[in-house]
Short mmCIF file of C-alpha atoms in Angstrom, two decimals:
data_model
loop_
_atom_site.label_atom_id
_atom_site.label_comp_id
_atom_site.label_asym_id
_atom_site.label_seq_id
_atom_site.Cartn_x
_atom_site.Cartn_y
_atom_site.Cartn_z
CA UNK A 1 24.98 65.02 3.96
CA UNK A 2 24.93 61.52 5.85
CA UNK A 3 26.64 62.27 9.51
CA UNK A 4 29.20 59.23 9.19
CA UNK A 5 27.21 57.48 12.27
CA UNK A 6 24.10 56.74 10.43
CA UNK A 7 26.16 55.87 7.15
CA UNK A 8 27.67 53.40 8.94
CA UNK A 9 24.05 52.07 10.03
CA UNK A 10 23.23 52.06 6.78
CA UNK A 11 26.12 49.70 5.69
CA UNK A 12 25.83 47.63 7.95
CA UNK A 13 22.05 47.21 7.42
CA UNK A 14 22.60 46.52 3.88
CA UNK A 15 25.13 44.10 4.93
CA UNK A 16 22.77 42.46 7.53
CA UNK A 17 19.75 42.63 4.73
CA UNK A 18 22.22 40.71 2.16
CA UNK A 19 23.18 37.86 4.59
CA UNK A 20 19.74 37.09 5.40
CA UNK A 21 18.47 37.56 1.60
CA UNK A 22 21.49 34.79 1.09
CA UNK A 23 20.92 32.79 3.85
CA UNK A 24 17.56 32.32 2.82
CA UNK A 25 18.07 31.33 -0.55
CA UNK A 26 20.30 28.79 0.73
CA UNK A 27 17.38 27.38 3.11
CA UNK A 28 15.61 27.56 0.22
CA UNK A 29 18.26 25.51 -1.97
CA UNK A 30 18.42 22.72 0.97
CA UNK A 31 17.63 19.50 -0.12
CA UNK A 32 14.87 18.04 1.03
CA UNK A 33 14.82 14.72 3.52
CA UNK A 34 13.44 11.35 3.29
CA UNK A 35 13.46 9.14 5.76
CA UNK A 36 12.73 5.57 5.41
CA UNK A 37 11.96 3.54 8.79
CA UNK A 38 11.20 0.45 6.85
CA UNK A 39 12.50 -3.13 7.66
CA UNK A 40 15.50 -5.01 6.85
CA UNK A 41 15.09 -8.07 8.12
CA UNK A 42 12.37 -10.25 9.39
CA UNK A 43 9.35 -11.39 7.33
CA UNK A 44 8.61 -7.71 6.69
CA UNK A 45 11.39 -7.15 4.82
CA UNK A 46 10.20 -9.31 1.53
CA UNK A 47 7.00 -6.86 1.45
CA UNK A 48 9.41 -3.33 2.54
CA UNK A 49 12.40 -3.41 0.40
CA UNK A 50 10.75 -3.95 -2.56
CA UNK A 51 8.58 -0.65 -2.27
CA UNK A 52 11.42 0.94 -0.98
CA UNK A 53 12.97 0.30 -4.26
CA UNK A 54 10.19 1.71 -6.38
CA UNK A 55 10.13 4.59 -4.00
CA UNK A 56 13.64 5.10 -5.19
CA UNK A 57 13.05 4.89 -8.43
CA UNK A 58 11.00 8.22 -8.01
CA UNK A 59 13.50 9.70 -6.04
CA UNK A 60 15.96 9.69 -8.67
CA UNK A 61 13.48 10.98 -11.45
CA UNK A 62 12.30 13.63 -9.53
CA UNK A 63 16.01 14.41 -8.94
CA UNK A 64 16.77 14.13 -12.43
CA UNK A 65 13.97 16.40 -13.49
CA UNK A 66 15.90 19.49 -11.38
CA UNK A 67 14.41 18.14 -8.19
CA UNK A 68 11.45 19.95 -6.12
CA UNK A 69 11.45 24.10 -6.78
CA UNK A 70 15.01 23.18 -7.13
CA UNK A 71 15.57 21.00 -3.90
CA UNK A 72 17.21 17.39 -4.56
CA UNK A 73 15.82 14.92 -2.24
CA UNK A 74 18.00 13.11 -0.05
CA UNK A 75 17.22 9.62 1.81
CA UNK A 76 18.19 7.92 5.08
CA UNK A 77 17.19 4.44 6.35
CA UNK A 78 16.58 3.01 9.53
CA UNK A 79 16.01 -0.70 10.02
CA UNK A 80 12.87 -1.27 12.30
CA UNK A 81 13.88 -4.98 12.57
CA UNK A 82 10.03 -6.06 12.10
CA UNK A 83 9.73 -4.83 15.45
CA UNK A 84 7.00 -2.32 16.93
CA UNK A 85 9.93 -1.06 19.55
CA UNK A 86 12.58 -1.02 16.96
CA UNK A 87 9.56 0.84 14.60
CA UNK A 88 9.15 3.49 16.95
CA UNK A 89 12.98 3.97 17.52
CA UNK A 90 13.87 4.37 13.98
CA UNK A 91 11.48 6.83 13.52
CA UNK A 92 12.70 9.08 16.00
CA UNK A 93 16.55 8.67 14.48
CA UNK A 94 15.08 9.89 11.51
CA UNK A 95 13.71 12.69 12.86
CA UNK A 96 16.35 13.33 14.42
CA UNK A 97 18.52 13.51 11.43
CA UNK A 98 16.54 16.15 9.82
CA UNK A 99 13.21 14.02 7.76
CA UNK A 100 10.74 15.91 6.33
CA UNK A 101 9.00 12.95 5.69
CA UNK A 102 9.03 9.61 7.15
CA UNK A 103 7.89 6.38 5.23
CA UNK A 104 6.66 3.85 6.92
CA UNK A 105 6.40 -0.13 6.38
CA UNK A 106 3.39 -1.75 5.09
CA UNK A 107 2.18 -2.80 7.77
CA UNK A 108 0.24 -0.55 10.31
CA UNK A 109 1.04 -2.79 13.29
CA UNK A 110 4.68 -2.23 12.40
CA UNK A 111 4.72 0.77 10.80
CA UNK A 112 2.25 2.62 13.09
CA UNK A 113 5.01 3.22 16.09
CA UNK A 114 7.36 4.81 13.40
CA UNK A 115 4.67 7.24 12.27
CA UNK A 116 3.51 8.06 15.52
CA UNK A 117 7.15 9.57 16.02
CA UNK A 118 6.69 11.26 12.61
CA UNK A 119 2.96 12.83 13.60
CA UNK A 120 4.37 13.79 17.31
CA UNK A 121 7.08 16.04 15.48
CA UNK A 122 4.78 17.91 13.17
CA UNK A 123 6.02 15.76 9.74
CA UNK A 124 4.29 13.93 7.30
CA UNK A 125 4.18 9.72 7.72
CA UNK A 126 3.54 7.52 4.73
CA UNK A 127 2.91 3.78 5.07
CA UNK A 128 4.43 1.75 2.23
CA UNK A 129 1.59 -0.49 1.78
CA UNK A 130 -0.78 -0.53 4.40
CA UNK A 131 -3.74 -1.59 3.76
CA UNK A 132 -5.76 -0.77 7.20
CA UNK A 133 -8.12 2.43 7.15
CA UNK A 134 -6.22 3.25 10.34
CA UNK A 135 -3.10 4.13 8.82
CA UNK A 136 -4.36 7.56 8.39
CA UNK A 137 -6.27 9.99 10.29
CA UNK A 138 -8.41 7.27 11.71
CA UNK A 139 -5.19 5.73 13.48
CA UNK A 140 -1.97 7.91 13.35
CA UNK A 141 -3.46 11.52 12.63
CA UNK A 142 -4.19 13.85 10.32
CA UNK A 143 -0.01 13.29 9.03
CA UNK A 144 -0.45 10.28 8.21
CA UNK A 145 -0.91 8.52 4.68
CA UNK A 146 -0.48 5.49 2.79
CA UNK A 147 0.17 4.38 -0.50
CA UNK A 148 -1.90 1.96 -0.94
CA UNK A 149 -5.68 1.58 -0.80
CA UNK A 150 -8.10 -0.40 1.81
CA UNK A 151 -7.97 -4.64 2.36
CA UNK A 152 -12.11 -4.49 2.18
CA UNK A 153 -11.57 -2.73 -0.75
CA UNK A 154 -9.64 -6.16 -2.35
CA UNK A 155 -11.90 -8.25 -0.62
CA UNK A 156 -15.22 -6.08 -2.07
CA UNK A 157 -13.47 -5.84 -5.35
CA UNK A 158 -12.90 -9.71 -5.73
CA UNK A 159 -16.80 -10.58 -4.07
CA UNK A 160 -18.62 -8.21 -6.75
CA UNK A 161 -16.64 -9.28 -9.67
CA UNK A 162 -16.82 -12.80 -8.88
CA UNK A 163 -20.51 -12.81 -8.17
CA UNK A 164 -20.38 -10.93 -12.04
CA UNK A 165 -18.53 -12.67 -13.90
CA UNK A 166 -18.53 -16.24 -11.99
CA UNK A 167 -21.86 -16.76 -11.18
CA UNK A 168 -20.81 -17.28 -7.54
CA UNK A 169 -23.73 -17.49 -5.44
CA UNK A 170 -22.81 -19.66 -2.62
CA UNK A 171 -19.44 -18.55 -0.61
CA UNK A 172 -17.19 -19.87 2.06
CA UNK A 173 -15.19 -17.59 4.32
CA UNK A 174 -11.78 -18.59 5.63
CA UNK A 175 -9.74 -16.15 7.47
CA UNK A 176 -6.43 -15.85 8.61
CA UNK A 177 -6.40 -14.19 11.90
CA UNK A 178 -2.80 -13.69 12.16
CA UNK A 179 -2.83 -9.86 11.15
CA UNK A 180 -5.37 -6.70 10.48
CA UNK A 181 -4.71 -6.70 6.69
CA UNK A 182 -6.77 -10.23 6.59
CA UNK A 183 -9.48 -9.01 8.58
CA UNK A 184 -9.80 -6.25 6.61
CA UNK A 185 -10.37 -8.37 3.78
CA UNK A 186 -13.09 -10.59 5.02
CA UNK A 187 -15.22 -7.13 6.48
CA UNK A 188 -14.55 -6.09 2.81
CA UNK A 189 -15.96 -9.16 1.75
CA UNK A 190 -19.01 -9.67 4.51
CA UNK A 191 -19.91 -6.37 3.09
CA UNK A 192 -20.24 -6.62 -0.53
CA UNK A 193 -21.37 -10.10 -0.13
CA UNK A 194 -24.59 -8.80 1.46
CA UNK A 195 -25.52 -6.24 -1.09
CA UNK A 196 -25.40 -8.82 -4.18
CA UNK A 197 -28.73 -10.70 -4.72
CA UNK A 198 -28.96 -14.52 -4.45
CA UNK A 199 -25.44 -14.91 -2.55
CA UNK A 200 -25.27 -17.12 0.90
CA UNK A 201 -22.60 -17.44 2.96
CA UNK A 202 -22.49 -21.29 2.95
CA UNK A 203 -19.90 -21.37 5.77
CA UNK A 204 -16.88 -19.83 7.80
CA UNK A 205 -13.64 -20.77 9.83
CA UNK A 206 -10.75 -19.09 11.13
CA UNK A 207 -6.91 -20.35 11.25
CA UNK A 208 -3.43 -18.50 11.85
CA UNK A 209 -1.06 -18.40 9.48
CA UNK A 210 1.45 -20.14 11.05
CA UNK A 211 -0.48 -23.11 11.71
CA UNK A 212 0.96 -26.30 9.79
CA UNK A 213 -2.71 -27.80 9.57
CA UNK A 214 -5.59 -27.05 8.34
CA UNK A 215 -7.45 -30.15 8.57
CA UNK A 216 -10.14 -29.45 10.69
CA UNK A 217 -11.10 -26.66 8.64
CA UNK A 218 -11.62 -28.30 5.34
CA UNK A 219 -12.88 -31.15 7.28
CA UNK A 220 -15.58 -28.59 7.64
CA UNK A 221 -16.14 -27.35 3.90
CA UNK A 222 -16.35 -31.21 2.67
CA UNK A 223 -19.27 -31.70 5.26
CA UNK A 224 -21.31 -29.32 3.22
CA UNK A 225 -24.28 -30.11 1.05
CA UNK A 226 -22.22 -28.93 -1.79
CA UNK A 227 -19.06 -27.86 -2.51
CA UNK A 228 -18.98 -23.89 -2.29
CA UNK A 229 -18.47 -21.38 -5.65
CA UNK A 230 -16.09 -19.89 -3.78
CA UNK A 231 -13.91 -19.93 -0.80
CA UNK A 232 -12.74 -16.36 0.09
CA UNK A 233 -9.58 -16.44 1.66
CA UNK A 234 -7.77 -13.68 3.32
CA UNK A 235 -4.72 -14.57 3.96
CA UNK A 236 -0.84 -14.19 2.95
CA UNK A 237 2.39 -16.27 2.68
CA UNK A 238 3.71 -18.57 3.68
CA UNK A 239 0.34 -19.84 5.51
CA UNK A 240 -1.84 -18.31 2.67
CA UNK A 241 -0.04 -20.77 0.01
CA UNK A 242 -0.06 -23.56 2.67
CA UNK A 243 -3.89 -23.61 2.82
CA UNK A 244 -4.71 -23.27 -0.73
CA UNK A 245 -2.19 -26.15 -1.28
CA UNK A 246 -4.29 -28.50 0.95
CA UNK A 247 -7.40 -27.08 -0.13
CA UNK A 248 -6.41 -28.64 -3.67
CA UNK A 249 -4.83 -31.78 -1.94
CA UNK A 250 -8.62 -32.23 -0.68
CA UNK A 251 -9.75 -32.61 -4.10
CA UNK A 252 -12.16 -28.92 -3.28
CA UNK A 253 -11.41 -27.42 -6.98
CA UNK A 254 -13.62 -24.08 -5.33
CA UNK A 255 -12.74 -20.70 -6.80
CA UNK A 256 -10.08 -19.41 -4.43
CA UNK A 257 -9.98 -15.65 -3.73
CA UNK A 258 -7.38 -13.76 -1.88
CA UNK A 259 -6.78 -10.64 -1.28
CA UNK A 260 -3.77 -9.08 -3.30
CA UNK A 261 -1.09 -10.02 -0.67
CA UNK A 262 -0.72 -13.47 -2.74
CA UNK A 263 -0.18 -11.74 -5.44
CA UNK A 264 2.82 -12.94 -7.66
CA UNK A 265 4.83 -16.26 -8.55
CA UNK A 266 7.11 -16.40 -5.97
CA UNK A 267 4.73 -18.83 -3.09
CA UNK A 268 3.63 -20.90 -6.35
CA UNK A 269 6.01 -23.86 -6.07
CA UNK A 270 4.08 -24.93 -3.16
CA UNK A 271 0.90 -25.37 -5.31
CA UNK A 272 1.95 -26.85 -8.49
CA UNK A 273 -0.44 -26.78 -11.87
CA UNK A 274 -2.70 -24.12 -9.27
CA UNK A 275 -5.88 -23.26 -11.01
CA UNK A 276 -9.07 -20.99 -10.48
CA UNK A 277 -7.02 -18.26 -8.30
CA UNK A 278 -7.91 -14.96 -8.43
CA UNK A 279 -6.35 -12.00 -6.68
CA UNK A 280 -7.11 -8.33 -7.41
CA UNK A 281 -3.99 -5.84 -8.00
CA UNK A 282 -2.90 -2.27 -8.76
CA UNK A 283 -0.83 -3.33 -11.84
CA UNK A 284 0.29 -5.82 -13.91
CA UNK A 285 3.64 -7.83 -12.72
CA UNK A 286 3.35 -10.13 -15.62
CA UNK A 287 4.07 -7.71 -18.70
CA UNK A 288 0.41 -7.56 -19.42
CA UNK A 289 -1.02 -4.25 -18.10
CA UNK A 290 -3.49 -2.73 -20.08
CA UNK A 291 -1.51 0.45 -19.21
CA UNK A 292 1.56 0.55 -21.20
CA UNK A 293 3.55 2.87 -18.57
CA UNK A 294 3.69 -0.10 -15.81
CA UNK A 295 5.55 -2.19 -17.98
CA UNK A 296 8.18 0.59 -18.52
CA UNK A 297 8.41 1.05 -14.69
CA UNK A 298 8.28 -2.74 -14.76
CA UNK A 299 11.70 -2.25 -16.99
CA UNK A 300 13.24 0.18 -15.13
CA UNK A 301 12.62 -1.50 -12.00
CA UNK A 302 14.82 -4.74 -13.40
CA UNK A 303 17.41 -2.69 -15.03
CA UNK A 304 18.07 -1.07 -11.59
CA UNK A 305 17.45 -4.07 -9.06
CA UNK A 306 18.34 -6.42 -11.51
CA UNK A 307 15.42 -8.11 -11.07
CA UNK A 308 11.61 -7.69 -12.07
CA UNK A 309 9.02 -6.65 -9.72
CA UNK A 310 8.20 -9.27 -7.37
CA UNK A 311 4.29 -8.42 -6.62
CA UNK A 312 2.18 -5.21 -7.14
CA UNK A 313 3.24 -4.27 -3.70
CA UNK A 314 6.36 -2.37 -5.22
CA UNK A 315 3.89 -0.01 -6.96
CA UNK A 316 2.57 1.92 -3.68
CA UNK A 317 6.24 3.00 -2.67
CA UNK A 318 6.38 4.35 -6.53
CA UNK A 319 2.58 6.31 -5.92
CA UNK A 320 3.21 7.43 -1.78
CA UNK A 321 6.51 9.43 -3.16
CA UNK A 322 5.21 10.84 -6.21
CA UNK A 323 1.76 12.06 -4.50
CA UNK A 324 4.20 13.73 -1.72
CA UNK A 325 6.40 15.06 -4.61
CA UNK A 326 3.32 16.90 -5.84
CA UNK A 327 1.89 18.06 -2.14
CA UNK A 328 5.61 19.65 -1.23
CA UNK A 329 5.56 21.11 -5.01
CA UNK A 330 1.89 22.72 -4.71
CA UNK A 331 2.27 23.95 -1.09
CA UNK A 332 5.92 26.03 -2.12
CA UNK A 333 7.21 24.17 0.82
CA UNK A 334 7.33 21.06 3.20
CA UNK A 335 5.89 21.94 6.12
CA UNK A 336 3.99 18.83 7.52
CA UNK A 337 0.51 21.33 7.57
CA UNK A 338 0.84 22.19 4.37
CA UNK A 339 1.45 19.73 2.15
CA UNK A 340 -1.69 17.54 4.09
CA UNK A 341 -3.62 20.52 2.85
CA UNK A 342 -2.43 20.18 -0.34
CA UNK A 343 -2.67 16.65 -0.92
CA UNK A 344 -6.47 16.64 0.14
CA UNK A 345 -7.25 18.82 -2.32
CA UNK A 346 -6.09 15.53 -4.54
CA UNK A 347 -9.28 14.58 -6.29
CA UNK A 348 -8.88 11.27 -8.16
CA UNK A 349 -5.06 12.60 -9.23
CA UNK A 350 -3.17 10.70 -11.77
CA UNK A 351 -0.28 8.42 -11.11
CA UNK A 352 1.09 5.80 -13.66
CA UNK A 353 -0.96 3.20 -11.57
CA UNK A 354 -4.65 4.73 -11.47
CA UNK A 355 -6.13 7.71 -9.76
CA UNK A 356 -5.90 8.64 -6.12
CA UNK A 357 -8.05 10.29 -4.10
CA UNK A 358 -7.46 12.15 -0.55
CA UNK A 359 -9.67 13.94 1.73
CA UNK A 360 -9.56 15.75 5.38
CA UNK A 361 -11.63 12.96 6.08
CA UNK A 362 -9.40 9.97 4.55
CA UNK A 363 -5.63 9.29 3.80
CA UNK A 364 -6.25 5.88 2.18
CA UNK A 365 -8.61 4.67 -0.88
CA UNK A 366 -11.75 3.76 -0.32
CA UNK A 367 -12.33 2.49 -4.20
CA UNK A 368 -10.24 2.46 -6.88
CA UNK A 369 -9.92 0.58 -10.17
CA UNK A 370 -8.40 -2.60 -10.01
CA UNK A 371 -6.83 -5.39 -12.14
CA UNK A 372 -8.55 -8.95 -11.67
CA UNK A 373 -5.13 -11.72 -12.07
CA UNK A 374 -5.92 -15.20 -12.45
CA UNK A 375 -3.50 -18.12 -12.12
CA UNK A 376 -4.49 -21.00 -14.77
CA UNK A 377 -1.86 -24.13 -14.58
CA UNK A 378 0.26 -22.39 -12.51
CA UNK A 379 0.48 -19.07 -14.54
CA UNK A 380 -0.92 -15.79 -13.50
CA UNK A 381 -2.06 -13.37 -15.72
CA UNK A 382 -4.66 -10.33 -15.87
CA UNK A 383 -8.32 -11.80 -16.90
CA UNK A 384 -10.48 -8.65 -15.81
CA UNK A 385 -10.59 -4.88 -14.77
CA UNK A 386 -13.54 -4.06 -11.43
CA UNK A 387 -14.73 -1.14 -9.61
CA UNK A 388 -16.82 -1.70 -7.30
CA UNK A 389 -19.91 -0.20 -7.65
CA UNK A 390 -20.05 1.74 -4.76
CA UNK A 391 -16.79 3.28 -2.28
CA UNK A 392 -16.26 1.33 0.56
CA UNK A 393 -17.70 2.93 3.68
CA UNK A 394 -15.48 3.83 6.26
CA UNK A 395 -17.20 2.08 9.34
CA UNK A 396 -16.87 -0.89 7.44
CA UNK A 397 -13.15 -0.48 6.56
CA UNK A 398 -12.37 0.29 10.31
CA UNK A 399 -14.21 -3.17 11.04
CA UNK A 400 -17.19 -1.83 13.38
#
């Protein structure tokens, strides 16, 4: 017989053992929090809210589907204002209101500060867009990812296909000095230029994308012997449309590539009739992707946001939150450790948009299949598909 004592431990070890079992399964049930330190205003905001949106987009479906092991995912926002200080401060609001992940904005200068905060506190940081090899391990840490792949890769990508398929042998380079996405572009560029037989670099010059004139500079390319295959331009709006309208207005009818910030229709008013303009992208804006499936997001994005995509730079907010979606689902859990481990076990993984690949060595891509658009009298459309034929190396991405 029980002495009444140690029947009383027993009960109330039972009860003890039946609060925890419960409390756990409601820690287990707890949704799970995204935080978006992303901005709201200022010139960032045109590239942020749009990926935001597509980032939503997977939110809901994933939410829809029964969540993640059961766990809805829940979002906050903080507007970093386009400002490093304000980047950094939102970040740590979201932590402080309970992220388990932090998304960042596209670019690393801006985004960086934010996912510092997110690295310092043990979670995982992903950049909307960013396009600089240091927006990863090489920069933030070993946290830190991004959804979209490297700027040499665009401007290696665009080099190799156009030495292919446009016979371009003699190239000028232009660069916009304004940010590290156009540098990136132009290393990307140098690089592949170097390896492809029979191409000289007929000429470079440097400007800042706020600068109203470019005079001097195509004084410059009209001095040459002859006018070049192609200018290589790495640059964005407003000052990327700016120059390639005065390029024209020079009479230099060059092939133009850019890097796939100018992707999209929305800087073409400036350049009326534009022809010979090619950009590289991760999917189809225009309704003609080879890939049926980015259309339907393409669909689903404008039913929602009433409104069609804008550029391809919605698609990496779609990819960063379903390659997350998968880490947190494969590691049972999202601890910041072990959903990195997880996701660099991610070995060219599928995504509506092309494969992705992570290691513990990189957080970004280093090559990746990619659409070649072309804007012909004013109308972009997809021409081409490239891979380059070898990954971009990573010295070369971090611009050594």
């Amino acid at each position: 017989m029980t002495p009444p004592l140690l029947k009383l431990a027993a009960l109330w070890g039972a009860a003890v053992l039946t609060a925890s079992l419960h409390t756990g399964a409601q820690a287990q049930a707890k949704d799970l929090v995204v935080g978006f330190a992303t901005a709201k205003s200022g010139w960032l905001e045109a590239y942020d809210t749009p990926a935001t949106n597509a980032a939503l987009i997977r939110i809901d479906e994933i939410n829809a589907a029964g969540g993640i092991g059961g766990r809805k995912i829940k979002t906050v926002f903080a507007d970093n204002k386009t400002d490093r200080a304000q980047s950094a401060k939102a970040g740590l609001q979201l932590i402080d209101q309970g992220a388990d992940m932090v998304v960042v904005s596209c670019d690393y200068d801006f985004g960086s500060p934010a996912a510092l905060a997110a690295e310092k506190a043990g979670k995982v940081s992903m950049f909307l867009c960013a396009e600089d090899a240091k927006a990863g391990i090489q920069g933030v840490g070993k946290l830190s990812f991004t959804g979209s792949i490297m700027a040499a890769v665009q401007g290696a990508t665009v080099a190799e296909w156009a030495h292919a398929k446009r016979n371009a042998r003699a190239m000028y380079v232009l660069l916009d000095t304004m940010i590290e996405y156009n540098k990136g572009i132009c290393k990307g560029f140098d690089w592949m230029a170097g390896r492809l037989p029979g191409v000289t670099i007929a000429g470079r010059d440097t400007f800042k994308n706020d600068d109203a004139s470019i005079a001097a500079q195509i004084t410059r390319i009209k001095a040459l012997p002859k006018e070049p295959d192609a200018i290589m331009l790495c640059s964005y709006a407003p000052g990327g449309a700016s120059a390639v309208r005065q390029i024209r207005a020079a009479g230099i009818q060059s092939l133009i590539l850019n890097g796939s910030a100018m992707d999209g229709t929305y800087w073409l008013g400036a350049v009326p009739g534009l022809s010979n303009f090619v950009v590289p992208v991760q999917g189809s804006i225009y309704g003609d992707d080879p890939n049926p499936k980015v259309e339907e997001f393409n669909k689903a994005f404008e039913k929602k946001y009433g409104a069609r995509p804008s550029s391809m730079y919605v698609y990496p907010g779609y990819i960063l939150m379903d390659l997350w979606a998968k880490g947190v689902e494969r590691a049972k859990s999202a601890d910041g450790k072990a959903v990195v481990a997880e996701m660099e076990k991610m070995n060219k993984e599928p995504t509506i948009f092309g494969p992705r690949t992570f290691s513990n060595k990189l957080h970004i891509q280093d090559s990746v299949p990619l659409l070649i658009s072309e804007i012909k009298n004013g109308k972009p459309g997809i021409v081409d598909k490239w891979t380059i034929s070898t990954p971009v190396p990573l010295d070369v991405a971090l611009k050594k």
